[in-house]
Rosetta silent file (secondary structure, phi, psi, omega in degrees, C-alpha in Angstrom):
SEQUENCE: XXXXXXXXXXXXXXXXXXXXXXXXXXXXXXXXXXXXXXXXXXXXXXXXXXXXXXXXXXXXXXXXXXXXXXXXXXXXXXXXXXXXXXXXXXXXXXXXXXXXXXXXXXXXXXXXXXXXXXXXXXXXXXXXXXXXXXXXXXXXXXXXXXXXXXXXXXXXXXXXXXXXXXXXXXXXXXXXXXXXXXXXXXXXXXXXXXXXXXXXXXXXXXXXXXXXX
SCORE:     score description
SCORE:     0.000 S_00000001
   1 L     0.000  153.279  179.753 -163.181  -24.943 -216.252 S_00000001
   2 E   172.466 -169.242 -178.892 -164.158  -27.616 -218.746 S_00000001
   3 E  -114.191  129.801  179.197 -166.792  -29.106 -220.956 S_00000001
   4 E  -122.289  129.948  179.635 -169.940  -30.697 -219.578 S_00000001
   5 E  -151.586  174.148  178.682 -172.415  -32.537 -221.757 S_00000001
   6 E   163.177 -179.011  177.075 -174.870  -35.376 -221.853 S_00000001
   7 E  -148.882  156.897 -177.668 -178.298  -36.609 -222.747 S_00000001
   8 E  -150.847  141.306  175.037 -181.236  -38.077 -220.875 S_00000001
   9 E  -126.363  133.070 -177.534 -184.508  -39.804 -221.749 S_00000001
  10 E  -129.274  126.824  179.224 -187.370  -40.125 -219.243 S_00000001
  11 L   -66.037  158.097 -176.423 -190.525  -42.177 -219.730 S_00000001
  12 L  -102.410   10.924  177.737 -193.918  -40.508 -219.387 S_00000001
  13 L  -137.783  145.457 -179.126 -195.595  -43.280 -217.358 S_00000001
  14 L   -58.154  135.835   12.455 -194.805  -44.747 -213.944 S_00000001
  15 L   -90.413   19.484  174.399 -192.211  -45.957 -212.965 S_00000001
  16 L    64.549   77.218  179.677 -190.773  -43.479 -215.536 S_00000001
  17 E   -52.953  138.763 -173.849 -188.021  -45.369 -217.364 S_00000001
  18 E  -125.411  134.201  174.483 -184.702  -43.563 -217.172 S_00000001
  19 E  -149.734  126.727 -179.501 -181.733  -43.639 -219.524 S_00000001
  20 E  -171.421  172.186 -179.623 -178.974  -41.075 -219.683 S_00000001
  21 E  -155.757  135.451  176.500 -175.328  -40.148 -219.541 S_00000001
  22 E  -123.977  137.621  178.908 -173.389  -37.095 -218.375 S_00000001
  23 E  -135.742  150.992 -178.492 -169.706  -36.531 -219.109 S_00000001
  24 E  -138.788  142.323  171.557 -167.146  -33.911 -218.075 S_00000001
  25 E  -146.260  126.349 -178.129 -163.614  -33.064 -219.147 S_00000001
  26 E   172.490 -145.508 -178.509 -161.636  -30.115 -217.837 S_00000001
  27 E  -131.917  130.385  175.628 -159.775  -28.880 -214.781 S_00000001
  28 E  -119.950  123.462 -174.927 -160.942  -28.789 -211.155 S_00000001
  29 L    52.115   39.608  178.119 -158.673  -26.938 -208.694 S_00000001
  30 L    65.305   22.964  176.547 -156.114  -26.868 -211.517 S_00000001
  31 E  -114.271  126.899  177.610 -156.130  -30.668 -211.792 S_00000001
  32 E   -60.874  127.034 -173.247 -156.940  -32.294 -215.133 S_00000001
  33 E  -138.968  139.375  170.716 -160.159  -34.230 -214.571 S_00000001
  34 E  -140.882  148.971 -177.551 -162.498  -36.329 -216.644 S_00000001
  35 E  -163.384  164.409  176.810 -165.552  -38.274 -215.662 S_00000001
  36 E  -149.309  151.248  178.632 -168.825  -39.761 -216.713 S_00000001
  37 E  -135.979  121.250  177.516 -172.058  -40.809 -215.025 S_00000001
  38 E  -103.441  144.889 -179.175 -174.542  -43.200 -216.548 S_00000001
  39 E  -127.397  136.510  178.860 -178.156  -43.508 -215.407 S_00000001
  40 E  -148.631 -173.785 -177.730 -180.567  -46.366 -216.014 S_00000001
  41 E    85.202 -125.882 -179.688 -183.558  -48.104 -214.438 S_00000001
  42 E  -143.377  169.616  178.235 -186.364  -45.741 -213.581 S_00000001
  43 L   -64.833  -31.206 -179.916 -186.972  -42.451 -211.828 S_00000001
  44 L   -78.392  -31.567 -179.854 -188.389  -44.381 -208.859 S_00000001
  45 L  -137.373   70.837 -178.136 -185.459  -46.857 -208.709 S_00000001
  46 E   -74.168  150.586  173.082 -182.516  -45.317 -210.576 S_00000001
  47 E  -118.205  136.852 -176.964 -179.198  -47.068 -211.071 S_00000001
  48 E  -120.732  138.645  173.415 -175.960  -45.086 -211.377 S_00000001
  49 E  -135.248  121.779 -175.350 -172.626  -46.075 -212.872 S_00000001
  50 E  -141.440  158.863  175.561 -169.813  -43.544 -212.858 S_00000001
  51 E  -141.297  141.037  174.503 -166.079  -43.047 -213.266 S_00000001
  52 E  -132.608  135.142  178.482 -163.790  -40.139 -212.399 S_00000001
  53 E  -126.120  118.503 -179.034 -160.118  -39.878 -213.356 S_00000001
  54 E  -157.438  135.347  176.728 -157.985  -37.156 -211.748 S_00000001
  55 L    51.717   38.812 -179.990 -154.395  -36.874 -210.503 S_00000001
  56 L    81.573   -6.113  178.169 -153.784  -40.552 -211.194 S_00000001
  57 E   -85.936  139.312  171.463 -156.867  -41.559 -209.212 S_00000001
  58 E  -121.257  115.600 -178.256 -159.505  -43.735 -210.790 S_00000001
  59 E  -111.243  125.724  178.088 -162.846  -43.672 -208.958 S_00000001
  60 E  -126.503  136.942  178.762 -165.626  -46.035 -210.004 S_00000001
  61 E  -138.457  145.714  171.622 -169.065  -46.304 -208.434 S_00000001
  62 E  -131.171  129.995 -177.444 -172.181  -48.341 -208.923 S_00000001
  63 E  -143.870  151.824  173.369 -175.285  -47.473 -206.970 S_00000001
  64 E  -123.782  130.172 -174.801 -178.974  -48.230 -206.681 S_00000001
  65 E  -121.618  158.776  170.002 -181.273  -45.597 -205.200 S_00000001
  66 L  -136.190   74.561 -168.273 -184.871  -45.266 -204.087 S_00000001
  67 L   -61.959  -18.189 -177.315 -185.088  -41.460 -203.779 S_00000001
  68 L  -106.539    9.431  177.533 -188.767  -41.396 -202.814 S_00000001
  69 L   -62.554  138.877 -177.403 -188.675  -44.081 -200.093 S_00000001
  70 L   -69.941  -21.025  178.281 -190.323  -42.790 -196.919 S_00000001
  71 L   -95.543  113.476 -174.188 -187.416  -44.165 -194.825 S_00000001
  72 H   -52.223  -42.500 -175.989 -184.368  -41.907 -195.378 S_00000001
  73 H   -64.885  -28.845 -177.673 -181.811  -44.683 -194.841 S_00000001
  74 H   -86.806    4.369  174.173 -183.447  -46.885 -197.469 S_00000001
  75 H   -71.446  -21.614  169.033 -183.135  -44.225 -200.155 S_00000001
  76 E  -100.015  114.150 -178.283 -179.723  -45.775 -200.748 S_00000001
  77 E   -90.967  -32.527  179.956 -180.350  -49.389 -201.791 S_00000001
  78 E  -167.191  141.998  176.780 -176.776  -50.334 -202.669 S_00000001
  79 E  -141.913  130.156  174.986 -173.404  -48.672 -203.210 S_00000001
  80 E  -125.202  113.014 -177.038 -170.170  -50.135 -204.546 S_00000001
  81 E  -118.693  130.469  178.102 -167.265  -47.662 -204.543 S_00000001
  82 E  -130.768  132.655  179.869 -163.755  -48.419 -205.806 S_00000001
  83 E  -129.815  121.698  179.213 -160.796  -46.040 -205.784 S_00000001
  84 E  -118.094  160.846  177.132 -157.453  -46.984 -207.328 S_00000001
  85 E    75.346   27.700 -178.723 -154.109  -45.251 -207.675 S_00000001
  86 E   -80.635  119.785  175.891 -154.182  -43.534 -204.264 S_00000001
  87 L  -126.446  104.951 -178.248 -150.766  -42.083 -203.381 S_00000001
  88 H   -53.614  -33.800 -177.454 -150.833  -39.913 -200.223 S_00000001
  89 H   -65.461  -23.928  178.664 -147.580  -38.247 -201.287 S_00000001
  90 H   -69.849  -21.904  179.705 -149.301  -36.858 -204.389 S_00000001
  91 H   -94.030  -31.356 -179.564 -151.538  -34.764 -202.104 S_00000001
  92 L  -148.942  112.446 -174.810 -148.883  -33.726 -199.587 S_00000001
  93 L   -55.337  -25.438 -178.970 -145.131  -34.204 -200.303 S_00000001
  94 L   -79.934  -10.924 -178.652 -144.367  -34.813 -196.612 S_00000001
  95 L   -82.438  160.450 -179.841 -146.727  -37.812 -196.468 S_00000001
  96 L   -66.382  156.103  174.189 -145.587  -41.395 -197.174 S_00000001
  97 E   -87.488  143.042  178.005 -145.646  -42.874 -200.650 S_00000001
  98 L  -159.381  166.095  173.161 -148.055  -45.733 -201.333 S_00000001
  99 L  -128.261   91.097 -170.415 -150.078  -47.366 -204.079 S_00000001
 100 E  -103.087  143.559  172.254 -153.485  -47.908 -202.499 S_00000001
 101 E  -128.688  122.783 -175.482 -156.663  -49.437 -203.865 S_00000001
 102 E  -112.883  138.677  174.750 -159.834  -49.002 -201.803 S_00000001
 103 E  -133.823  129.991  179.868 -163.126  -50.851 -202.128 S_00000001
 104 E  -133.857  133.851  175.028 -166.260  -50.082 -200.071 S_00000001
 105 E  -123.558  139.017  178.698 -169.704  -51.673 -200.263 S_00000001
 106 E  -132.732  140.145  175.361 -172.841  -50.427 -198.475 S_00000001
 107 E  -154.195  121.373  177.820 -176.344  -51.911 -198.285 S_00000001
 108 E   -61.673  142.117  177.004 -179.164  -50.981 -195.863 S_00000001
 109 E  -101.984  -37.442  176.874 -180.505  -53.860 -193.762 S_00000001
 110 E  -156.990 -165.734 -175.024 -183.497  -52.111 -192.183 S_00000001
 111 L   -66.405  -18.657 -175.424 -184.687  -48.630 -191.244 S_00000001
 112 L  -120.813   -1.282 -169.396 -181.834  -48.137 -188.744 S_00000001
 113 E  -133.701  135.009  172.055 -178.964  -50.269 -190.022 S_00000001
 114 E  -119.016  130.313  175.450 -176.484  -50.223 -192.899 S_00000001
 115 E  -104.178  148.831 -179.071 -174.160  -53.179 -193.483 S_00000001
 116 E  -157.980  172.805  175.875 -170.938  -52.858 -195.388 S_00000001
 117 E  -143.716  155.580  178.395 -167.533  -54.192 -196.178 S_00000001
 118 E  -145.872  154.156  171.216 -164.206  -52.659 -197.065 S_00000001
 119 E  -144.608  146.294  178.294 -160.777  -53.614 -198.301 S_00000001
 120 E  -137.612  120.823 -178.226 -157.618  -51.581 -198.755 S_00000001
 121 E  -114.767  133.410  176.290 -154.602  -52.967 -200.626 S_00000001
 122 E  -117.521  111.183 -177.688 -151.171  -51.330 -200.697 S_00000001
 123 L   -85.529   -0.909  177.823 -148.932  -52.709 -203.447 S_00000001
 124 L  -132.051   58.670 -179.898 -145.913  -50.654 -202.274 S_00000001
 125 L   -71.800  158.720  177.974 -145.631  -51.240 -198.500 S_00000001
 126 L  -179.961  176.388 -177.834 -142.530  -50.211 -196.592 S_00000001
 127 L   -73.557  149.664  175.724 -141.185  -48.654 -193.410 S_00000001
 128 H   -60.709  -32.361  179.507 -142.136  -45.130 -192.387 S_00000001
 129 H   -65.574  -19.262  176.291 -138.403  -44.369 -192.208 S_00000001
 130 H  -100.875   15.867 -179.258 -138.312  -45.028 -195.968 S_00000001
 131 L    59.587   39.459  174.215 -141.300  -42.728 -196.491 S_00000001
 132 E  -123.624  172.507  174.943 -143.614  -45.677 -197.130 S_00000001
 133 L  -100.609  129.460  179.798 -146.644  -47.083 -195.321 S_00000001
 134 L   -77.752   12.073  178.470 -146.074  -50.347 -193.399 S_00000001
 135 E   -92.683  128.535  176.476 -149.647  -51.426 -194.228 S_00000001
 136 E  -101.432  -41.649 -172.931 -150.091  -54.180 -196.838 S_00000001
 137 E  -155.140  140.161  175.404 -153.743  -55.101 -196.555 S_00000001
 138 E  -136.045  133.142  178.807 -156.841  -54.111 -194.582 S_00000001
 139 E  -154.526  158.945  176.654 -160.204  -55.862 -194.802 S_00000001
 140 E   159.201  174.212  177.626 -163.381  -56.514 -192.865 S_00000001
 141 E  -108.402  160.248  176.654 -167.099  -55.987 -192.435 S_00000001
 142 E  -151.067  162.934  175.104 -168.947  -53.303 -190.498 S_00000001
 143 E  -136.349  141.062  173.453 -172.449  -52.231 -189.540 S_00000001
 144 E  -114.405  110.183  179.904 -173.806  -48.784 -188.781 S_00000001
 145 E  -112.197  110.629 -173.825 -176.809  -49.025 -186.444 S_00000001
 146 L    55.303 -112.128 -178.197 -178.337  -45.603 -185.780 S_00000001
 147 L  -107.209   19.115 -175.099 -175.335  -43.611 -184.469 S_00000001
 148 E  -118.355  130.409  173.923 -173.112  -46.595 -183.607 S_00000001
 149 E   -90.559  122.815 -179.515 -170.380  -48.187 -185.723 S_00000001
 150 E  -111.356  128.796 -177.831 -170.161  -51.935 -185.083 S_00000001
 151 E  -118.742   98.438  176.479 -167.027  -53.860 -186.034 S_00000001
 152 E   -68.609  -23.549  178.351 -167.392  -57.658 -185.900 S_00000001
 153 E   172.154  109.078  175.837 -163.815  -57.962 -187.126 S_00000001
 154 E  -112.797  129.094 -174.495 -161.446  -55.647 -188.995 S_00000001
 155 E  -124.947  139.484  178.063 -158.045  -57.133 -189.874 S_00000001
 156 E  -131.709  135.979  168.106 -154.852  -55.496 -191.133 S_00000001
 157 E   -89.557  107.563 -168.948 -151.558  -56.943 -192.337 S_00000001
 158 E  -136.571  132.625  173.741 -149.282  -54.326 -190.797 S_00000001
 159 L    50.303   44.451  177.969 -145.543  -54.070 -190.134 S_00000001
 160 L    74.624    1.693 -179.883 -144.917  -57.722 -190.891 S_00000001
 161 E  -132.703 -152.303 -176.332 -147.629  -58.836 -188.464 S_00000001
 162 E  -138.917  142.266  176.465 -151.354  -58.577 -187.968 S_00000001
 163 E  -125.743  134.065  175.334 -153.726  -56.199 -186.208 S_00000001
 164 E  -120.712  148.275  178.844 -157.393  -56.926 -185.481 S_00000001
 165 E  -135.591  125.299  179.374 -160.054  -54.493 -184.301 S_00000001
 166 E  -135.102  157.128  175.611 -163.444  -55.504 -182.862 S_00000001
 167 E   126.999 -151.249  179.880 -166.169  -53.780 -180.909 S_00000001
 168 E  -148.529  157.718 -177.794 -168.257  -50.675 -181.371 S_00000001
 169 E  -147.607  142.520  174.309 -167.918  -46.915 -181.317 S_00000001
 170 E  -138.256 -178.367 -179.888 -170.253  -43.926 -181.246 S_00000001
 171 L   -67.632  -17.014 -176.472 -169.898  -40.194 -180.697 S_00000001
 172 L  -115.836  -14.703 -174.554 -170.297  -40.737 -176.940 S_00000001
 173 L  -150.152  146.347  176.022 -168.781  -44.158 -176.166 S_00000001
 174 E  -122.490  138.860  173.359 -166.010  -46.542 -177.200 S_00000001
 175 E  -147.590   80.801 -171.998 -165.852  -50.282 -176.583 S_00000001
 176 E  -122.874  149.569  176.966 -163.065  -51.624 -178.777 S_00000001
 177 E  -125.200  119.284 -178.789 -160.584  -54.472 -178.568 S_00000001
 178 E  -106.699  125.023  178.521 -157.293  -54.159 -180.464 S_00000001
 179 E  -112.276  131.457 -179.269 -155.210  -57.279 -181.040 S_00000001
 180 E  -116.666  130.587 -179.360 -151.533  -57.131 -182.047 S_00000001
 181 E  -132.826  112.458  171.423 -149.673  -60.154 -183.406 S_00000001
 182 E    55.294   43.951  174.955 -145.950  -60.212 -184.219 S_00000001
 183 E   -73.257  133.343 -176.592 -145.578  -56.577 -185.292 S_00000001
 184 E   -96.626  117.170 -177.801 -141.983  -55.937 -186.400 S_00000001
 185 H   -59.153  -36.742 -177.445 -140.527  -52.685 -185.049 S_00000001
 186 H   -75.513  -17.090  173.807 -138.044  -52.449 -187.933 S_00000001
 187 H   -76.225  -17.333  174.631 -140.890  -52.759 -190.464 S_00000001
 188 H   -88.204  -48.729 -179.980 -142.182  -49.506 -188.973 S_00000001
 189 L  -145.106  116.069 -176.418 -138.823  -47.733 -188.688 S_00000001
 190 L   -61.816  -16.755 -179.008 -135.597  -49.349 -189.841 S_00000001
 191 L   -87.399   -7.505 -179.188 -133.579  -47.462 -187.222 S_00000001
 192 L   -79.289  153.131  173.598 -135.419  -49.054 -184.280 S_00000001
 193 L   -61.042  145.691  179.992 -134.006  -52.059 -182.387 S_00000001
 194 L   -64.600  125.414 -178.545 -135.401  -55.369 -183.677 S_00000001
 195 L  -159.371  141.257  175.744 -138.441  -56.292 -181.637 S_00000001
 196 E  -107.085  133.983 -175.959 -141.723  -58.168 -182.148 S_00000001
 197 E  -115.180  126.208  174.621 -144.854  -56.778 -180.488 S_00000001
 198 E  -137.309  154.090  178.025 -147.906  -58.859 -179.564 S_00000001
 199 E   152.454 -172.678  178.609 -150.747  -58.262 -177.145 S_00000001
 200 E  -130.577  149.198  177.936 -154.209  -56.783 -176.717 S_00000001
 201 E  -132.956  126.164  175.145 -155.421  -53.272 -175.970 S_00000001
 202 E   -97.289  131.764 -179.633 -158.913  -52.416 -174.719 S_00000001
 203 E  -115.808  120.394  178.895 -160.213  -48.974 -175.660 S_00000001
 204 E  -130.247 -166.793 -178.536 -163.092  -47.534 -173.609 S_00000001
 205 E    84.824 -137.861 -178.339 -164.366  -44.113 -172.595 S_00000001
 206 L  -134.379  164.467  176.259 -165.372  -41.695 -175.332 S_00000001
 207 L   -57.793  -30.392  178.719 -163.742  -40.318 -178.505 S_00000001
 208 L   -76.827  -33.788 -178.697 -163.048  -37.121 -176.547 S_00000001
 209 L  -135.545   72.158 -179.657 -161.562  -38.950 -173.520 S_00000001
 210 E   -72.361  151.331  177.384 -160.467  -42.452 -174.571 S_00000001
 211 E  -125.131  134.045 -179.833 -159.065  -44.858 -171.981 S_00000001
 212 E  -110.026  142.749  178.274 -156.582  -47.644 -172.787 S_00000001
 213 L  -146.345    0.000    0.000 -156.068  -50.826 -170.806 S_00000001
């Protein structure tokens, strides 16, 4: 339950200038929530700017749309999504504690391809044995071409070392290369013997039947 309000103005001639704002304050699933969504541009090429605050999470988005484009993929022209204050333990007490900030950008390249980038920062890394996440930073670019996810290079600062992931994946096939550099066993679990792990792992097959080599 809550209060929802706003206002909107729409021009009467093409491209139909758009200006408006919607705001909400109340409770969703018994969580105090507030948010707002601003609209500008035109009906043919609207721009959206929004924020949502709930359970310590702050979600901000900026997007550009072309809702009437004949090519479905190009109806999204650009999306910038940022989520701060993510603590897995706040959703499930048995999960590790963390302070995560996520950023994702998406932009169509052509009728079949979306390019994007992502970053994930954890300002409270630690060992799983201490109920923390051993991940400090994750970043990289990606492309979605038809039904295939392409990873030119995804990198993570993990367990005192580094992990890289390259290749491509779809619902029917995997062709991925995982690189491990100087991962510290005790950064994962403090009770483990001290050991550094490096190497490469090739992942093939399918998501249903993956094969490691």
